[in-house]
mmCIF file of C-alpha atoms in Angstrom:
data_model
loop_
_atom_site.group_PDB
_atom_site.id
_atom_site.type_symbol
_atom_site.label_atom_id
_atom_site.label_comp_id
_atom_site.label_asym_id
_atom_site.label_seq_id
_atom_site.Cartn_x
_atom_site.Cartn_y
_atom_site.Cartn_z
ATOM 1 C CA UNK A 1 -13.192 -11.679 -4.616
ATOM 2 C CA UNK A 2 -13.079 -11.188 -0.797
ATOM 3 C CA UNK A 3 -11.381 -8.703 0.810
ATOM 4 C CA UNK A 4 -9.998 -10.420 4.289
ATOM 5 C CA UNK A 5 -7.986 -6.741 5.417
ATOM 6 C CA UNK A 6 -5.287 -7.317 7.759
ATOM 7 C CA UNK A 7 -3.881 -4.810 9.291
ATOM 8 C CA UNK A 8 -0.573 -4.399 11.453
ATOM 9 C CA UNK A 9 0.228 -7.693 13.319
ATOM 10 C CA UNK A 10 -2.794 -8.791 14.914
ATOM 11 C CA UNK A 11 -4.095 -9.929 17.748
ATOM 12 C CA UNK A 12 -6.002 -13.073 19.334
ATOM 13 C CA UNK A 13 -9.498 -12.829 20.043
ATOM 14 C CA UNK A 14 -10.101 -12.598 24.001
ATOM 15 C CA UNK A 15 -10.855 -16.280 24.917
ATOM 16 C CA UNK A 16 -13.866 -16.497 26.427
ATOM 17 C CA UNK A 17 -13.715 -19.829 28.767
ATOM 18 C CA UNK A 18 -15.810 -19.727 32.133
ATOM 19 C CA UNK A 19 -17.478 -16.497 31.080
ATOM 20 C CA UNK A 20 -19.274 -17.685 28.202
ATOM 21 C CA UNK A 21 -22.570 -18.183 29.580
ATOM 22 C CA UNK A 22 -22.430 -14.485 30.959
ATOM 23 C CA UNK A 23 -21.593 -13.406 27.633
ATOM 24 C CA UNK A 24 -24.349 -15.418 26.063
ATOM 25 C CA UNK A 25 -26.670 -13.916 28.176
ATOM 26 C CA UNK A 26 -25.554 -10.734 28.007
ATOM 27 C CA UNK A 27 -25.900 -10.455 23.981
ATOM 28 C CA UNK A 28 -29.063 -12.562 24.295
ATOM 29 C CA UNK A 29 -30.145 -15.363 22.102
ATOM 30 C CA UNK A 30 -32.042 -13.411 19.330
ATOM 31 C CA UNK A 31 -28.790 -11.710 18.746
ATOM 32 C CA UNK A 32 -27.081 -14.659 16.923
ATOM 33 C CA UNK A 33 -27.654 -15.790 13.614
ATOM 34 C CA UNK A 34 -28.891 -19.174 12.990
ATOM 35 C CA UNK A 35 -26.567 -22.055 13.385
ATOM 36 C CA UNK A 36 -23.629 -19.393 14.180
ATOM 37 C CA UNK A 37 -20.715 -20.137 16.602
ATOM 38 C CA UNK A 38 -18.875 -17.636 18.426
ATOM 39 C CA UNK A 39 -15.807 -19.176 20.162
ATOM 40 C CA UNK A 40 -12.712 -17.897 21.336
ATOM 41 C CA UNK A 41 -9.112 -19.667 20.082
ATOM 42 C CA UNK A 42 -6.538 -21.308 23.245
ATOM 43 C CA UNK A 43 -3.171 -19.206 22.925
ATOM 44 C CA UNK A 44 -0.436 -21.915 22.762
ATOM 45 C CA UNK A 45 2.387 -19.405 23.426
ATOM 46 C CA UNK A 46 2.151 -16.463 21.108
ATOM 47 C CA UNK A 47 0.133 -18.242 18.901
ATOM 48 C CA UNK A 48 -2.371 -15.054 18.795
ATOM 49 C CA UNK A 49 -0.841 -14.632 15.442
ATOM 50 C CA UNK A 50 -2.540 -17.712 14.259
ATOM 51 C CA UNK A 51 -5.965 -17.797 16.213
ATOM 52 C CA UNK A 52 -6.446 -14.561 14.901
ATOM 53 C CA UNK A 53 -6.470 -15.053 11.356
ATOM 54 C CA UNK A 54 -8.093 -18.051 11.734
ATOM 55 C CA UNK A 55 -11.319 -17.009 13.364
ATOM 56 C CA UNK A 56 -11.094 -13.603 10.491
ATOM 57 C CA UNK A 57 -11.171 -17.305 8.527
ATOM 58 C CA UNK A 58 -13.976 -19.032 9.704
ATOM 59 C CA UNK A 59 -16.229 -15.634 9.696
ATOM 60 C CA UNK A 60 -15.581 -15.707 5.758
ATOM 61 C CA UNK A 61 -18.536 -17.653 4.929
ATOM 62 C CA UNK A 62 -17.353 -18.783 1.391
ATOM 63 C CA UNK A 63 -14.193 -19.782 2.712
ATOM 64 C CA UNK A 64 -15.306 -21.815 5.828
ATOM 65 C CA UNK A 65 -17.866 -23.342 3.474
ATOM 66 C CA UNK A 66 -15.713 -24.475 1.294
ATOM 67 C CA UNK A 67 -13.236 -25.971 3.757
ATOM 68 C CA UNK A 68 -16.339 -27.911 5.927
ATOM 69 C CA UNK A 69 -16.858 -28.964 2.177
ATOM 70 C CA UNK A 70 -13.915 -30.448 1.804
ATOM 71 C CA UNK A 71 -13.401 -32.425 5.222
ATOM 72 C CA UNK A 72 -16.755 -34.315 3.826
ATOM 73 C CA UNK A 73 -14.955 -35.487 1.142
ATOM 74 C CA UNK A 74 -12.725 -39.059 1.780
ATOM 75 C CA UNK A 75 -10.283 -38.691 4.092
ATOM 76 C CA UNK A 76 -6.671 -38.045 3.578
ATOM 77 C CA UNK A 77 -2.980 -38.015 4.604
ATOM 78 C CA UNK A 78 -3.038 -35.271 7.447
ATOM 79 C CA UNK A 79 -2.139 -31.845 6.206
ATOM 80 C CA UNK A 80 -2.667 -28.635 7.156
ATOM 81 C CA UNK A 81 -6.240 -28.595 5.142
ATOM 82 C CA UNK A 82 -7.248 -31.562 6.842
ATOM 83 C CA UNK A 83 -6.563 -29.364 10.599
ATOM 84 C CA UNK A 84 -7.928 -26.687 9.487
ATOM 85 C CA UNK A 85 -11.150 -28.382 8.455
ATOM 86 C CA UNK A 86 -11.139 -30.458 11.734
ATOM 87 C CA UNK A 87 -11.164 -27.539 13.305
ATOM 88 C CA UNK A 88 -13.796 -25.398 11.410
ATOM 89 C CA UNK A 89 -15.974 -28.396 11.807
ATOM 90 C CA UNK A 90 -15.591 -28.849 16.061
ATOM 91 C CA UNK A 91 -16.521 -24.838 15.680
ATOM 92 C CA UNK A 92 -19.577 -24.994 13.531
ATOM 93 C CA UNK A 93 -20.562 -28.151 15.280
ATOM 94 C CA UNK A 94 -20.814 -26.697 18.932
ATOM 95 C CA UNK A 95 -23.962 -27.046 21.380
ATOM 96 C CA UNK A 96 -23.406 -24.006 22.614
ATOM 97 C CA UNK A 97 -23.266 -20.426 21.067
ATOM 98 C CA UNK A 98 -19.961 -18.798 22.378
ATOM 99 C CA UNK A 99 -17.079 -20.745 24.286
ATOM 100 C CA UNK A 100 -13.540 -21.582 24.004
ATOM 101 C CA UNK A 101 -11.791 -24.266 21.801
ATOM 102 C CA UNK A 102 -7.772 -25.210 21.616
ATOM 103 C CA UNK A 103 -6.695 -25.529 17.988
ATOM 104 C CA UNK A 104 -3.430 -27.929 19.746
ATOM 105 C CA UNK A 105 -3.997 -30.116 16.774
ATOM 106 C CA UNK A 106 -3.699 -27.175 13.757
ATOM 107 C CA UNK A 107 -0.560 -25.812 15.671
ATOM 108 C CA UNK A 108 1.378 -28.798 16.225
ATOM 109 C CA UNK A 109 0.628 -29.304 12.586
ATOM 110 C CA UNK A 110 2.198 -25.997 11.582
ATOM 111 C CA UNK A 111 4.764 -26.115 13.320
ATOM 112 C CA UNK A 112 5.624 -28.926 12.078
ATOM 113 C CA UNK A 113 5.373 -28.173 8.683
ATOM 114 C CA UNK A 114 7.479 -24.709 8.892
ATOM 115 C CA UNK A 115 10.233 -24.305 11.306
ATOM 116 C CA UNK A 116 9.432 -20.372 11.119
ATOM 117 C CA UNK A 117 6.480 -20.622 13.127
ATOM 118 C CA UNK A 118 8.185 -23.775 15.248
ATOM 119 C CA UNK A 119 8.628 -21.466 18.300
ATOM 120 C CA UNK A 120 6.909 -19.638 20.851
ATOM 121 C CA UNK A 121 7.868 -16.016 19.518
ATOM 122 C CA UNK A 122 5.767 -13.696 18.111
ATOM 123 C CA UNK A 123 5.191 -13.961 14.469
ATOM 124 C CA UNK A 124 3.409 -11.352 11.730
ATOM 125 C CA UNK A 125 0.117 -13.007 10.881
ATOM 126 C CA UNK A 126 0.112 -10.914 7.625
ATOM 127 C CA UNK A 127 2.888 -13.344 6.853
ATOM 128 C CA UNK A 128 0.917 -16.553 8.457
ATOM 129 C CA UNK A 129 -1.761 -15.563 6.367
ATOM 130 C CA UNK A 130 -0.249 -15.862 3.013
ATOM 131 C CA UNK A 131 1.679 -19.162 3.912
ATOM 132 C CA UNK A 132 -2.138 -20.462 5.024
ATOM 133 C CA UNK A 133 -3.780 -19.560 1.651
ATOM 134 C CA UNK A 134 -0.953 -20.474 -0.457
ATOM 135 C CA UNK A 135 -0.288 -23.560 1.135
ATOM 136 C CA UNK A 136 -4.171 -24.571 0.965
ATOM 137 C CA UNK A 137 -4.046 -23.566 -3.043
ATOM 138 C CA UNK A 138 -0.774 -26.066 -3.093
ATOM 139 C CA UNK A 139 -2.597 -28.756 -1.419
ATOM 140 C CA UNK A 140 -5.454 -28.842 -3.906
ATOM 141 C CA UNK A 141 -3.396 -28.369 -6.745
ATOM 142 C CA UNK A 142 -1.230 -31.034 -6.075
ATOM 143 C CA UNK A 143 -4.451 -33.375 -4.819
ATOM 144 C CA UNK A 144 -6.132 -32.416 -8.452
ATOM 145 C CA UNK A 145 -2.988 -33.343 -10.047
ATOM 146 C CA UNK A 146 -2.629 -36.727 -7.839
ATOM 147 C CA UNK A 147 -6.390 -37.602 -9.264
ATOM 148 C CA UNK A 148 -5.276 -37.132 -13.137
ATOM 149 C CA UNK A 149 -2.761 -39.041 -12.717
ATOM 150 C CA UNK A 150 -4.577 -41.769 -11.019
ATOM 151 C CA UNK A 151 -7.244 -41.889 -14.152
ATOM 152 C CA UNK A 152 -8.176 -41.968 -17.543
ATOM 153 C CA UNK A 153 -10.427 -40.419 -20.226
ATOM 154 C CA UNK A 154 -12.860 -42.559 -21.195
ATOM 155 C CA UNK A 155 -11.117 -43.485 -24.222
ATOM 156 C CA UNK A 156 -8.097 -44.682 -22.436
ATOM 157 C CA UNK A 157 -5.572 -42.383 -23.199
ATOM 158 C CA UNK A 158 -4.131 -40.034 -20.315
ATOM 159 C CA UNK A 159 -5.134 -36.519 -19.660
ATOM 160 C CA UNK A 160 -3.061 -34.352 -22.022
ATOM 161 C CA UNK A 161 -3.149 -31.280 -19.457
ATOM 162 C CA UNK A 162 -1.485 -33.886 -16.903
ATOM 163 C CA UNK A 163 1.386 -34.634 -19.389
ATOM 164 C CA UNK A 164 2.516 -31.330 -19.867
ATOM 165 C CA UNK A 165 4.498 -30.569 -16.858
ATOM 166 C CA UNK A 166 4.741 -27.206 -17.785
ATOM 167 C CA UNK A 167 1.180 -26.470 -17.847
ATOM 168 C CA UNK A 168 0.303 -23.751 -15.305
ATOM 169 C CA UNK A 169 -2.066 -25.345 -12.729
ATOM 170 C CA UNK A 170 -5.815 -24.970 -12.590
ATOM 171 C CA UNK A 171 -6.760 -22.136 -10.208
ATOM 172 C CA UNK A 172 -8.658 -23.390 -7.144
ATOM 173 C CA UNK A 173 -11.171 -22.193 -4.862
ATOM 174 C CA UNK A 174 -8.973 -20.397 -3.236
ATOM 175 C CA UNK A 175 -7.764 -17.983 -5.972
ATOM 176 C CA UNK A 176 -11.666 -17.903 -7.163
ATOM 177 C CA UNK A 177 -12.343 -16.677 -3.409
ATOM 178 C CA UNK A 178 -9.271 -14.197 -2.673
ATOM 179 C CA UNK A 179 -7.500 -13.876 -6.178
ATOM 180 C CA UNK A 180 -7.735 -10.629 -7.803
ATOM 181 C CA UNK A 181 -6.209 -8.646 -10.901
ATOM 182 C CA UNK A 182 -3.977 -5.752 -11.214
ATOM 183 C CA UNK A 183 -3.164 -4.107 -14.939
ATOM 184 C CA UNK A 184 -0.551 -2.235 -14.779
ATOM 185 C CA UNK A 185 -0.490 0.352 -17.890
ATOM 186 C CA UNK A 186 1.959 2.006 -20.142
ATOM 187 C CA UNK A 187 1.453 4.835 -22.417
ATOM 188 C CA UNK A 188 4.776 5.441 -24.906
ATOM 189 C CA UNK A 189 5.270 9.174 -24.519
ATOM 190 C CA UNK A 190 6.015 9.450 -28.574
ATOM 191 C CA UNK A 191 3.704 7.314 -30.046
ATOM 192 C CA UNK A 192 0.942 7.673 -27.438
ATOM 193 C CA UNK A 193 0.795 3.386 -27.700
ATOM 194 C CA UNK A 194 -0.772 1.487 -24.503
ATOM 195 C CA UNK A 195 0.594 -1.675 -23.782
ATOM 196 C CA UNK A 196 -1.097 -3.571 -20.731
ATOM 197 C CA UNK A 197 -0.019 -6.084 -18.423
ATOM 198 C CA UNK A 198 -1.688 -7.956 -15.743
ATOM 199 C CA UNK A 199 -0.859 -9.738 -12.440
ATOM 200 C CA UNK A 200 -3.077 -12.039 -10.306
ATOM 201 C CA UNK A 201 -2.285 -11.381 -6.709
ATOM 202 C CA UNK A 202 -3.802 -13.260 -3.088
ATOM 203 C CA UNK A 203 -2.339 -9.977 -0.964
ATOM 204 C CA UNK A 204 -1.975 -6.421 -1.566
ATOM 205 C CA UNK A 205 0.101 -3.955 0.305
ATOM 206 C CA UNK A 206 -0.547 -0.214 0.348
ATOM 207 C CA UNK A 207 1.806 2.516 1.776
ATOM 208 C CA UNK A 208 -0.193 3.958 4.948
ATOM 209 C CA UNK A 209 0.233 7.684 6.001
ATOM 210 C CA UNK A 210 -1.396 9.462 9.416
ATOM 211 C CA UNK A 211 -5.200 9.871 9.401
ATOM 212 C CA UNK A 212 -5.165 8.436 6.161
ATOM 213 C CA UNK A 213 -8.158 5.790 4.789
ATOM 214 C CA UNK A 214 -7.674 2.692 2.934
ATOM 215 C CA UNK A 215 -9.961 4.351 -0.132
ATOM 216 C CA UNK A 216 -6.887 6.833 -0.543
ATOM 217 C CA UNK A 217 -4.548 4.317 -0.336
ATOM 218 C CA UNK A 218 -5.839 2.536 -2.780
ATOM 219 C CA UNK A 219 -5.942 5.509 -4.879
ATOM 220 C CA UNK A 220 -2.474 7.143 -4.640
ATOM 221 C CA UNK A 221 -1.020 3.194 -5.214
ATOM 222 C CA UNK A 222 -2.861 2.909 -8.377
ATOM 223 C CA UNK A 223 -1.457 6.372 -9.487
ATOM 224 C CA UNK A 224 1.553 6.349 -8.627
ATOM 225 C CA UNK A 225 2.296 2.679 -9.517
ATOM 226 C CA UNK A 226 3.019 1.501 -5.716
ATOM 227 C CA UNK A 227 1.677 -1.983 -6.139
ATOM 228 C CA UNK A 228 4.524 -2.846 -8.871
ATOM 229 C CA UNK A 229 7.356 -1.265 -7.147
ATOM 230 C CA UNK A 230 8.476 -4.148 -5.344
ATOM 231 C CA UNK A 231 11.063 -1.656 -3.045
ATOM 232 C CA UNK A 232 8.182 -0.183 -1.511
ATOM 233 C CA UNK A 233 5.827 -2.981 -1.208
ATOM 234 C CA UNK A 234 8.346 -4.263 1.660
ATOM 235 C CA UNK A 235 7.159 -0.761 3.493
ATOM 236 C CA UNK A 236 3.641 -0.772 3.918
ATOM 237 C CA UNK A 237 3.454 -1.333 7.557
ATOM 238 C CA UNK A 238 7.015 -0.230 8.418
ATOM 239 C CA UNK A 239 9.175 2.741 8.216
ATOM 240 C CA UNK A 240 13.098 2.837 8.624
ATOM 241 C CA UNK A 241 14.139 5.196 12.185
ATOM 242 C CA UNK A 242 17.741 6.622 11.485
ATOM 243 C CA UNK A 243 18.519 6.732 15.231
ATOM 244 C CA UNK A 244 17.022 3.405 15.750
ATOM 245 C CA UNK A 245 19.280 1.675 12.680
ATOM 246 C CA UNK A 246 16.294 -0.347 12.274
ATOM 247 C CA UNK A 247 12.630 -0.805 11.302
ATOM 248 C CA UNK A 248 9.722 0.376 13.702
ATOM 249 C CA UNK A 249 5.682 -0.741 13.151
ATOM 250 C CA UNK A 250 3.878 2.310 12.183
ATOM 251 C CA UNK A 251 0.988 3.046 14.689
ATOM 252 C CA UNK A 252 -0.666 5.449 11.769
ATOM 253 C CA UNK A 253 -4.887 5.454 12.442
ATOM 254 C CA UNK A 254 -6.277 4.515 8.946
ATOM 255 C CA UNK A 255 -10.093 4.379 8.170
ATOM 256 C CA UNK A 256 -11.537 1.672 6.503
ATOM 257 C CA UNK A 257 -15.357 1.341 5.270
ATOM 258 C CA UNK A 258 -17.696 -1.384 5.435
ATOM 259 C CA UNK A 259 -17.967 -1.028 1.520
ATOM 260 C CA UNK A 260 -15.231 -0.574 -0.252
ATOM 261 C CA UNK A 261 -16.235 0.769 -3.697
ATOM 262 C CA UNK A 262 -12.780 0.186 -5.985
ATOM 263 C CA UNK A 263 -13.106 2.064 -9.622
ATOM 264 C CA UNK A 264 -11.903 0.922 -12.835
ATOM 265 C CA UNK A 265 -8.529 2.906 -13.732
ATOM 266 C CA UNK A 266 -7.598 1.038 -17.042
ATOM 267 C CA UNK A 267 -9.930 2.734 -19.648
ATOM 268 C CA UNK A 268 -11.609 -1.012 -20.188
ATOM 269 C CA UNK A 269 -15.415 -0.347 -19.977
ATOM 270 C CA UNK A 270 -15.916 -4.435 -19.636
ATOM 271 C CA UNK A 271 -14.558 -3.839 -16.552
ATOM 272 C CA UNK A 272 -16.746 -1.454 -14.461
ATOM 273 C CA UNK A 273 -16.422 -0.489 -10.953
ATOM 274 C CA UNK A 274 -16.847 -2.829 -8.486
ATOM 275 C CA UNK A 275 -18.768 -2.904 -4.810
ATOM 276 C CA UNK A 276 -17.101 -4.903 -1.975
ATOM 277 C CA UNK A 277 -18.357 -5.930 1.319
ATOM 278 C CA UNK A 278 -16.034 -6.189 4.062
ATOM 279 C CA UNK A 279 -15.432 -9.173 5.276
ATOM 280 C CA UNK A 280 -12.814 -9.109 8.228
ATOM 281 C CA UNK A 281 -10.352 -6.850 10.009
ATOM 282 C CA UNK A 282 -7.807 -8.243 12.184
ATOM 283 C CA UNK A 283 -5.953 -4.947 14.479
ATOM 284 C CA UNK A 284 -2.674 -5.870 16.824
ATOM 285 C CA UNK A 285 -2.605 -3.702 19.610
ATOM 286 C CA UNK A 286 0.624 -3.502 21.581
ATOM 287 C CA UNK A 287 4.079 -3.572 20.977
#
């Protein structure tokens, strides 16, 4: 599992455009890895949103390497995979280290697609980012499904998995990139029974406090059994201000690691702790 933090509302990387070449030379050459691209996204409107999470994206190497993966595959009806991979691929596929590219095509796609993000207001890219990934896992899904349908076993009869509309779909590379498990535990206060139940989730909201860390976070949610109270889920990065009558972004400082080291609460010694590397962090700053 990757962990792709978000935090707040995010911002666009600064675009780089006529500067580039002062900025390549400034880093220097034997700064960048081999065959890596560094390139800033066009704002279409406060679409920073969006470029945002897409170049915390394209710097998740199994991710972008499974969508440049999939754009070599036959081509199909344009989606929103199909942009995204266009776009990925004009990245990695740049003469030049750093620059500036205008993802027009991936935004007149979504915007298409979902008349919440068919404006020029700013949106919550925590939001953007979970229509993105699930939308991408529906896409597959539905293109596995179209494939089954379209064939046979080799002894002529049709896949039984296919028939049974009720069968829960395959997971994709998605969920085998960003999917993780929570068990949520109960212990009967009589009979000292433990019954177990677990969820697969793509996003997970913690409660933030002041000059807090995400490692505490973490912690006090898996205690106090945050991550299964829906009610507060909906106030991880927002508090409600009495004389305001409405909800305000918290501006809180939280520290987060470079490894993220999560332990194993439920008592199952299959499941030991568990070392993750930190993949992206996408910070709005302003109001």
């Amino acid at each position: 599992m990757e962990i792709l933090m978000t935090v707040s509302k995010f911002a666009s990387f600064c675009t780089m455009g006529a500067n580039a070449s002062a900025l390549e030379k400034e880093i220097g050459s034997e700064q960048f890895p081999v065959n890596e691209h560094y390139f800033g996204l066009v704002n279409f409107g406060n679409t920073c949103y969006c470029n945002s999470v897409l170049q915390a994206l394209y710097f998740c190497r199994p991710f972008r390497e499974k969508i440049l993966a999939y754009r070599s595959q036959p081509r199909r009806k344009e989606n929103l995979l199909t942009c995204l991979a266009d776009l990925f691929h004009s990245i990695a596929n740049q003469k030049r280290k750093v620059g500036v590219i205008p993802p027009k095509k991936f935004i007149t796609r979504l915007r298409k697609e979902n008349e919440l993000f068919d404006n020029y207001m700013q949106q919550d890219a925590h939001e953007f980012l979970n229509y993105l990934l699930n939308t991408i896992a529906d896409l597959l899904q539905e293109e596995r499904k179209q494939e089954k349908s379209n064939g046979r076993l080799a002894n002529g009869t049709l896949d039984s998995q296919n028939n049974n509309s009720n069968a829960t779909p395959a997971p994709t590379w998605v969920h085998e990139i960003f999917q993780g498990t929570l068990t949520n535990e109960t212990r009967c206060l009589t009979c000292e029974t433990i019954s177990s139940k677990d969820e697969d989730f793509l996003d997970l909201s913690v409660d933030v406090e002041q000059n807090t860390s995400i490692t505490h976070c973490l912690r006090l949610g898996s205690t106090s059994g945050l991550f299964f109270d829906l009610a507060k889920l909906t106030e991880g990065r927002f508090k409600y201000m009495e004389q305001l009558q409405r909800y305000t972004k918290l501006s809180y400082r939280v520290v987060f690691p470079l490894e993220l080291r999560l332990f194993n609460t439920s008592g199952d010694a299959t499941n030991p702790e568990r070392l993750y590397d930190l993949v992206a962090v996408v910070v709005h700053c302003g109001r």
